[in-house]
JSON list of C-alpha atoms in Angstrom, two decimals:
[
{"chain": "A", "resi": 292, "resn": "UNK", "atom": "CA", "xyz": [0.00, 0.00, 0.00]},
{"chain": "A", "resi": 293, "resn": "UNK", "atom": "CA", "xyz": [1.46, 3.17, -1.24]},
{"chain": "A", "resi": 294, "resn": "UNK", "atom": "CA", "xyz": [0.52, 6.63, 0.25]},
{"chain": "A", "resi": 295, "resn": "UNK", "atom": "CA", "xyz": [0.39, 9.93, -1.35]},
{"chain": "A", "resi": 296, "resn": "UNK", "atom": "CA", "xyz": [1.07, 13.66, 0.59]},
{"chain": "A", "resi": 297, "resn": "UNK", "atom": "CA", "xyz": [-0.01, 16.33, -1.21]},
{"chain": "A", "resi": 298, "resn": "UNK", "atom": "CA", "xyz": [-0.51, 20.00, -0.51]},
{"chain": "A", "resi": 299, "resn": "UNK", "atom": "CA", "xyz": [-1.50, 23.28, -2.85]},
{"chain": "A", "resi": 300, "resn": "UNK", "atom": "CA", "xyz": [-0.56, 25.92, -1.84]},
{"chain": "A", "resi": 301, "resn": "UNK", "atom": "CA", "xyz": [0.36, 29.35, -3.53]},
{"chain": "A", "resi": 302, "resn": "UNK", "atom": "CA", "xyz": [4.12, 30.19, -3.85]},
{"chain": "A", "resi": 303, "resn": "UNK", "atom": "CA", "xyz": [5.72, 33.14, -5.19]},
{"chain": "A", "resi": 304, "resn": "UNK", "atom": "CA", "xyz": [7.42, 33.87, -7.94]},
{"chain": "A", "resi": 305, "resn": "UNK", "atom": "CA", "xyz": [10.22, 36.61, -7.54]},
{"chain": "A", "resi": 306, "resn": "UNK", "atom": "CA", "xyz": [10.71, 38.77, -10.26]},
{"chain": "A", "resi": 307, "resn": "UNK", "atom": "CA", "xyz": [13.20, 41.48, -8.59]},
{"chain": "A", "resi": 308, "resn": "UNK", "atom": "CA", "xyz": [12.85, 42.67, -5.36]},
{"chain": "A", "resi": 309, "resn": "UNK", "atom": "CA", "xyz": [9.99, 44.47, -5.57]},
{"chain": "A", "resi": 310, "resn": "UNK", "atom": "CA", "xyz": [7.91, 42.35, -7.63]},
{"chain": "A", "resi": 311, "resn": "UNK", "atom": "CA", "xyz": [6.10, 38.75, -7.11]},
{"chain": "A", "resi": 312, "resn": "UNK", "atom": "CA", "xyz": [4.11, 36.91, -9.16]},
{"chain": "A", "resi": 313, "resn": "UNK", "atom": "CA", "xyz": [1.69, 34.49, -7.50]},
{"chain": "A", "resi": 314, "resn": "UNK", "atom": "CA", "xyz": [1.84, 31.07, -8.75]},
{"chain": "A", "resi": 315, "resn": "UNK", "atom": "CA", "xyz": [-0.38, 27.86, -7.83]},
{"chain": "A", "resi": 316, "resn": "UNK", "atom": "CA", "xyz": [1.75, 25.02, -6.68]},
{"chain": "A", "resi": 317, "resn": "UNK", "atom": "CA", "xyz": [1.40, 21.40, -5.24]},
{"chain": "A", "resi": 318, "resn": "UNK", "atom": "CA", "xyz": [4.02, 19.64, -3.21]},
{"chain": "A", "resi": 319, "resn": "UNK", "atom": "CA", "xyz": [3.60, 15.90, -3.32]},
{"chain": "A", "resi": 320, "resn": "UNK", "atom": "CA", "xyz": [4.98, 12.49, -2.24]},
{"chain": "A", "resi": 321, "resn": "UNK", "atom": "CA", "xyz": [4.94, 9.32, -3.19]},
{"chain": "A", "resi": 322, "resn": "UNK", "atom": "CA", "xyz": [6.11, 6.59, -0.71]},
{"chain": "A", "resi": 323, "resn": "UNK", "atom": "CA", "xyz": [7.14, 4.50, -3.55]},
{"chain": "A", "resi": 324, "resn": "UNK", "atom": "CA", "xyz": [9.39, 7.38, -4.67]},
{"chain": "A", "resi": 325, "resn": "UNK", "atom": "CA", "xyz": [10.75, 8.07, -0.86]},
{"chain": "A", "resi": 326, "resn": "UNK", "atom": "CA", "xyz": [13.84, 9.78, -1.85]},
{"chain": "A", "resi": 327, "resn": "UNK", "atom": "CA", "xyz": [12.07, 12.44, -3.97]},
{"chain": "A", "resi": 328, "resn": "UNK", "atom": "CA", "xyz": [9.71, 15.28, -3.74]},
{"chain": "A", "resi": 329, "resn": "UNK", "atom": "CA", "xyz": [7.40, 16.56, -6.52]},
{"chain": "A", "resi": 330, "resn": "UNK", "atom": "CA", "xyz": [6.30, 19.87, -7.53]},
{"chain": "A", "resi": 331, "resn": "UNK", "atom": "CA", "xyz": [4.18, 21.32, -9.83]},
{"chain": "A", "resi": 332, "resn": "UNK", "atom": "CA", "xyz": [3.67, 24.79, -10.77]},
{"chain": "A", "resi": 333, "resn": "UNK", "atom": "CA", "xyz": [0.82, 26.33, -12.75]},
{"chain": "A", "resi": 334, "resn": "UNK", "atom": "CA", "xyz": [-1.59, 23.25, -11.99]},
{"chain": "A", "resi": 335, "resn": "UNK", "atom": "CA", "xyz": [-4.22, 24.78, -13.31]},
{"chain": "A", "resi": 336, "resn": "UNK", "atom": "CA", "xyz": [-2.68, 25.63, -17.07]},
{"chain": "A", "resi": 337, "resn": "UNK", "atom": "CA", "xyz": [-2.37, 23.61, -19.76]},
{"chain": "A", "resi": 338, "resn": "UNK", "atom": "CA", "xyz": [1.27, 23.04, -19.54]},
{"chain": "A", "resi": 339, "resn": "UNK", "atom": "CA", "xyz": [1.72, 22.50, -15.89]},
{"chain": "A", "resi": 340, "resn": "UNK", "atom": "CA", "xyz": [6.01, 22.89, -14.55]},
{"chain": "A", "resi": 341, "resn": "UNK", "atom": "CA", "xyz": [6.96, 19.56, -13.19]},
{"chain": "A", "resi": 342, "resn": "UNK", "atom": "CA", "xyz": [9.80, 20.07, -10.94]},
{"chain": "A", "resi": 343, "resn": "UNK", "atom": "CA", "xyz": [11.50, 16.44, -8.86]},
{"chain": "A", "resi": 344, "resn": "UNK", "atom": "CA", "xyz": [14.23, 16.35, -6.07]},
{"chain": "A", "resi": 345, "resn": "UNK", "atom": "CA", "xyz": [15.19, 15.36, -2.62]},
{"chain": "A", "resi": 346, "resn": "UNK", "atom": "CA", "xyz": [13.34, 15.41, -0.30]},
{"chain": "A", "resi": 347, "resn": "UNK", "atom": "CA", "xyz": [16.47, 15.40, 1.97]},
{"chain": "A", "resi": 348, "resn": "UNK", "atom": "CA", "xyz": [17.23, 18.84, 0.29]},
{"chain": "A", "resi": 349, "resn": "UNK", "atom": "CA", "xyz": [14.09, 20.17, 0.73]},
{"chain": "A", "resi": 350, "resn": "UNK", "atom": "CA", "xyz": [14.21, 19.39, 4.92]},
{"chain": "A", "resi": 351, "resn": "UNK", "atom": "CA", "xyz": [17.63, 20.82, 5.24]},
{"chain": "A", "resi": 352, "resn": "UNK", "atom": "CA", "xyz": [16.36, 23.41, 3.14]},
{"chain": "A", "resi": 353, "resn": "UNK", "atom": "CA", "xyz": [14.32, 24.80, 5.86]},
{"chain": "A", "resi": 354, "resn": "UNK", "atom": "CA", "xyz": [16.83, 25.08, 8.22]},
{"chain": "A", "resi": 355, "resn": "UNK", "atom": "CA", "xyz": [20.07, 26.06, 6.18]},
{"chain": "A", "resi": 356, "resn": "UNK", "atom": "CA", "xyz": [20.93, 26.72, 2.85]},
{"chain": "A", "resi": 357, "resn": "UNK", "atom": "CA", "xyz": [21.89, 23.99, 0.73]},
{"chain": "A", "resi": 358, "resn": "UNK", "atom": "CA", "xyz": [22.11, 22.43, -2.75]},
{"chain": "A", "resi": 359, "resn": "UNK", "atom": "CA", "xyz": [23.85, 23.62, -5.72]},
{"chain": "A", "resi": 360, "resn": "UNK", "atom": "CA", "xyz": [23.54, 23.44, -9.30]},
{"chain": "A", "resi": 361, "resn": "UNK", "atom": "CA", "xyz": [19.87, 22.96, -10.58]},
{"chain": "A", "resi": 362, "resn": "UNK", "atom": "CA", "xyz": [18.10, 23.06, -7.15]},
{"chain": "A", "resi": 363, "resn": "UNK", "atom": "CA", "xyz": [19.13, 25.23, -4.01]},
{"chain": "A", "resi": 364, "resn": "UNK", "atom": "CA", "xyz": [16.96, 25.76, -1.15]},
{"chain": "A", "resi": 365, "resn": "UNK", "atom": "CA", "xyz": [17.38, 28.31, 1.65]},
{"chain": "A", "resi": 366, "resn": "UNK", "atom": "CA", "xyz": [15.37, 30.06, 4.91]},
{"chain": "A", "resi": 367, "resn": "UNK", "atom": "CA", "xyz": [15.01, 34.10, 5.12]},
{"chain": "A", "resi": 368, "resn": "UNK", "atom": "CA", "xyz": [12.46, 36.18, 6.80]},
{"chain": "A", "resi": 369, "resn": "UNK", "atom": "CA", "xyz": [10.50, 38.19, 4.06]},
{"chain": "A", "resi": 370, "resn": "UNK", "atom": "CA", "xyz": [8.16, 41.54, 5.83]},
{"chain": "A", "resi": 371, "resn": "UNK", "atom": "CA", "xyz": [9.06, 39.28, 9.25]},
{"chain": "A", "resi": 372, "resn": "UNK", "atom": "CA", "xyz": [7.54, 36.14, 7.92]},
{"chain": "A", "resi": 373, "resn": "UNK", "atom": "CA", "xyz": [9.12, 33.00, 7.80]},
{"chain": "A", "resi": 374, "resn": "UNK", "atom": "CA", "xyz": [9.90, 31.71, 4.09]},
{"chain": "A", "resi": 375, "resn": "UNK", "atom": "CA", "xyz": [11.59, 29.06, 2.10]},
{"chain": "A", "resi": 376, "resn": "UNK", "atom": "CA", "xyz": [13.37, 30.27, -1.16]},
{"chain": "A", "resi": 377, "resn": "UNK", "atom": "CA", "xyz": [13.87, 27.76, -3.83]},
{"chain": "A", "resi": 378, "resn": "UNK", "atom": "CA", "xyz": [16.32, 28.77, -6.69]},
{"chain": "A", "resi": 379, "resn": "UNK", "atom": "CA", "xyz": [15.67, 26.28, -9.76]},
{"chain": "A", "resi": 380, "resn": "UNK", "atom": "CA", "xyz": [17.91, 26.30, -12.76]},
{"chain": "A", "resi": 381, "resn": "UNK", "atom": "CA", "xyz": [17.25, 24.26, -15.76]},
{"chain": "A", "resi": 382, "resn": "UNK", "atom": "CA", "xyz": [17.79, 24.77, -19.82]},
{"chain": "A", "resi": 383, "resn": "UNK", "atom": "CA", "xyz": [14.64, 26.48, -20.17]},
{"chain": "A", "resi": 384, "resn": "UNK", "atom": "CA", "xyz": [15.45, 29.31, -17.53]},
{"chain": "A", "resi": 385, "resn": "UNK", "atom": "CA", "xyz": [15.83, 30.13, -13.81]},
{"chain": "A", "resi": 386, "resn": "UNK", "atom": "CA", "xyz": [13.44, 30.75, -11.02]},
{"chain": "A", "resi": 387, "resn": "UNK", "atom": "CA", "xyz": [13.62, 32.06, -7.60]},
{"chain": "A", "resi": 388, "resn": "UNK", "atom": "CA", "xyz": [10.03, 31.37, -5.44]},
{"chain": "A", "resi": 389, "resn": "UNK", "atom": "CA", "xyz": [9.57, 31.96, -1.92]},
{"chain": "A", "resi": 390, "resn": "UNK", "atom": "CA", "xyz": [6.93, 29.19, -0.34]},
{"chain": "A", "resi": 391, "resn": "UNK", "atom": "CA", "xyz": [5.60, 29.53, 3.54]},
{"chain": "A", "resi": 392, "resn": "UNK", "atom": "CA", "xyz": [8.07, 28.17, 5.64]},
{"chain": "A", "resi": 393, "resn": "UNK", "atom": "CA", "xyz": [5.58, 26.93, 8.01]},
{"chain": "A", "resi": 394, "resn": "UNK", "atom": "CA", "xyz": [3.14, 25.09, 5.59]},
{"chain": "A", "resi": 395, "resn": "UNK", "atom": "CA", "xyz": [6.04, 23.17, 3.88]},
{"chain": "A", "resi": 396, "resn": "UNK", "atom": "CA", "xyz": [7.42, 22.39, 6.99]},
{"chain": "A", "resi": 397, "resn": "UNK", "atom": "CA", "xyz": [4.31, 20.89, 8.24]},
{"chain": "A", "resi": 398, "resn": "UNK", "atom": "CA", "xyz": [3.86, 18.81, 4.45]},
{"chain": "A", "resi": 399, "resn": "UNK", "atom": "CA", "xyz": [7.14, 18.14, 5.17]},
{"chain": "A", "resi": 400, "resn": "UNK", "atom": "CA", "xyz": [6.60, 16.38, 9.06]},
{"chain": "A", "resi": 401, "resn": "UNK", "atom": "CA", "xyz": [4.11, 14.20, 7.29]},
{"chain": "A", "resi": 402, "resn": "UNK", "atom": "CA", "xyz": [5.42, 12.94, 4.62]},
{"chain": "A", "resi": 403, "resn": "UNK", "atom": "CA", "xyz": [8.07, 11.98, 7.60]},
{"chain": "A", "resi": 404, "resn": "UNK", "atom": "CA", "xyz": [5.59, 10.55, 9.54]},
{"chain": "A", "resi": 405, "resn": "UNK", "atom": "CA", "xyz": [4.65, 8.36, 6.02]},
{"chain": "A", "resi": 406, "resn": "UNK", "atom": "CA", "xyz": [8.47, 7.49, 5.67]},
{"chain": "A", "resi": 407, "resn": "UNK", "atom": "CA", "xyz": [10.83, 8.57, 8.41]},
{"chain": "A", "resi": 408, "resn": "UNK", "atom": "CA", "xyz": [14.22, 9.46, 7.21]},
{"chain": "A", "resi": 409, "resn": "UNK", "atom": "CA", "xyz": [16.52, 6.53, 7.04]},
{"chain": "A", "resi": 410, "resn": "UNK", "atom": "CA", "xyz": [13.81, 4.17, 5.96]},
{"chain": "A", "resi": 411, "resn": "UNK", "atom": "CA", "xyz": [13.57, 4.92, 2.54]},
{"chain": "A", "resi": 412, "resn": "UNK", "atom": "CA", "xyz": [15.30, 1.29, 1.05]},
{"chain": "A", "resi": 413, "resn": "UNK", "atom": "CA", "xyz": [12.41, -0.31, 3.02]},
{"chain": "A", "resi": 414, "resn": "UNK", "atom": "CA", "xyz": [9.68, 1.27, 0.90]},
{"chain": "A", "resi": 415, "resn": "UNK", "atom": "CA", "xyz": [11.28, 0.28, -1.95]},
{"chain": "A", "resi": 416, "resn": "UNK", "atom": "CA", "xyz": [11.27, -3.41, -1.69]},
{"chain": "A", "resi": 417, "resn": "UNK", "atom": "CA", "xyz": [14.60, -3.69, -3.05]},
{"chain": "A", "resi": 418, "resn": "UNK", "atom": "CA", "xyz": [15.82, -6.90, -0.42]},
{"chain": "A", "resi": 419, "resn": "UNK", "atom": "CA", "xyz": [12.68, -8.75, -1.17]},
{"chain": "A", "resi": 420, "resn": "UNK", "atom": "CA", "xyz": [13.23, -8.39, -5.32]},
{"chain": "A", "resi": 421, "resn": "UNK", "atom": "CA", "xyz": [16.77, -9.63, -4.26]},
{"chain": "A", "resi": 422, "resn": "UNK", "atom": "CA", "xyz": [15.87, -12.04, -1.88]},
{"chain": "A", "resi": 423, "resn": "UNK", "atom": "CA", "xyz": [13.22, -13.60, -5.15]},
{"chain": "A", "resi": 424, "resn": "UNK", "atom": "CA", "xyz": [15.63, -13.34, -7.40]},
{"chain": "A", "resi": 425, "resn": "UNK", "atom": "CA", "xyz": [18.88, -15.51, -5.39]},
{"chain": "A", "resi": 426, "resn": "UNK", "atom": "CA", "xyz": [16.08, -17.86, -4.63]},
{"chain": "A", "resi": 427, "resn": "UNK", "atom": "CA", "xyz": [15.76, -18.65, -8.47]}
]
């Protein structure tokens, strides 16, 4: 049985620092993809952003800065609120958005509670495919 946490949840898109643009977004994961976390921008257009990483990154994320190349997460305090600031680089283009620090730390405690860290290789079954297939 495989469990899905999801969450939508508006993030911002940071143009300079003066101007956002809102942007619909849903966090998800998949504990049959433990490692990773999913998220899509724009749900509700017809080209929807799909965006994948780790979901280790994502929880030190909140506390520190961390990652480089195509993802890097960081906290800051934004008009005294608590944020997350994800910098995402890719072909197409860069983005900075700024999510809620305390609703993706709360997705983020339950999709622990689903899969606490350090038990990932359990969800994926990977001893009992190996187990089946030295039994052969």
């Amino acid at each position: 049985m495989h469990t899905v946490v999801e969450r939508e949840l508006e993030l911002q898109l940071v143009l300079s620092p003066e101007r956002r643009v809102a942007v619909p977004a849903r966090l998800g994961y998949l504990s049959d993809d433990p490692y990773a976390v999913h998220v899509t921008f724009h749900i509700d257009s017809r080209h929807p952003v799909h965006w994948m990483f780790a979901r280790e990154l994502l929880v030190e994320g909140v506390f520190r800065p961390c990652g480089q190349g195509d993802v890097r997460v960081w906290p800051t305090k934004t008009e005294g609120r608590g944020v997350v600031l994800m910098a995402l680089s890719s072909p197409d283009g860069d983005a900075l958005l700024e999510a809620p620090a305390a609703a993706v730390s709360a997705w983020l405690e339950r999709t622990l509670r689903v899969v606490p860290p350090g038990t990932e290789d359990e969800q994926l079954g990977l001893d009992d495919e190996l187990a089946q297939l030295l039994a052969r």
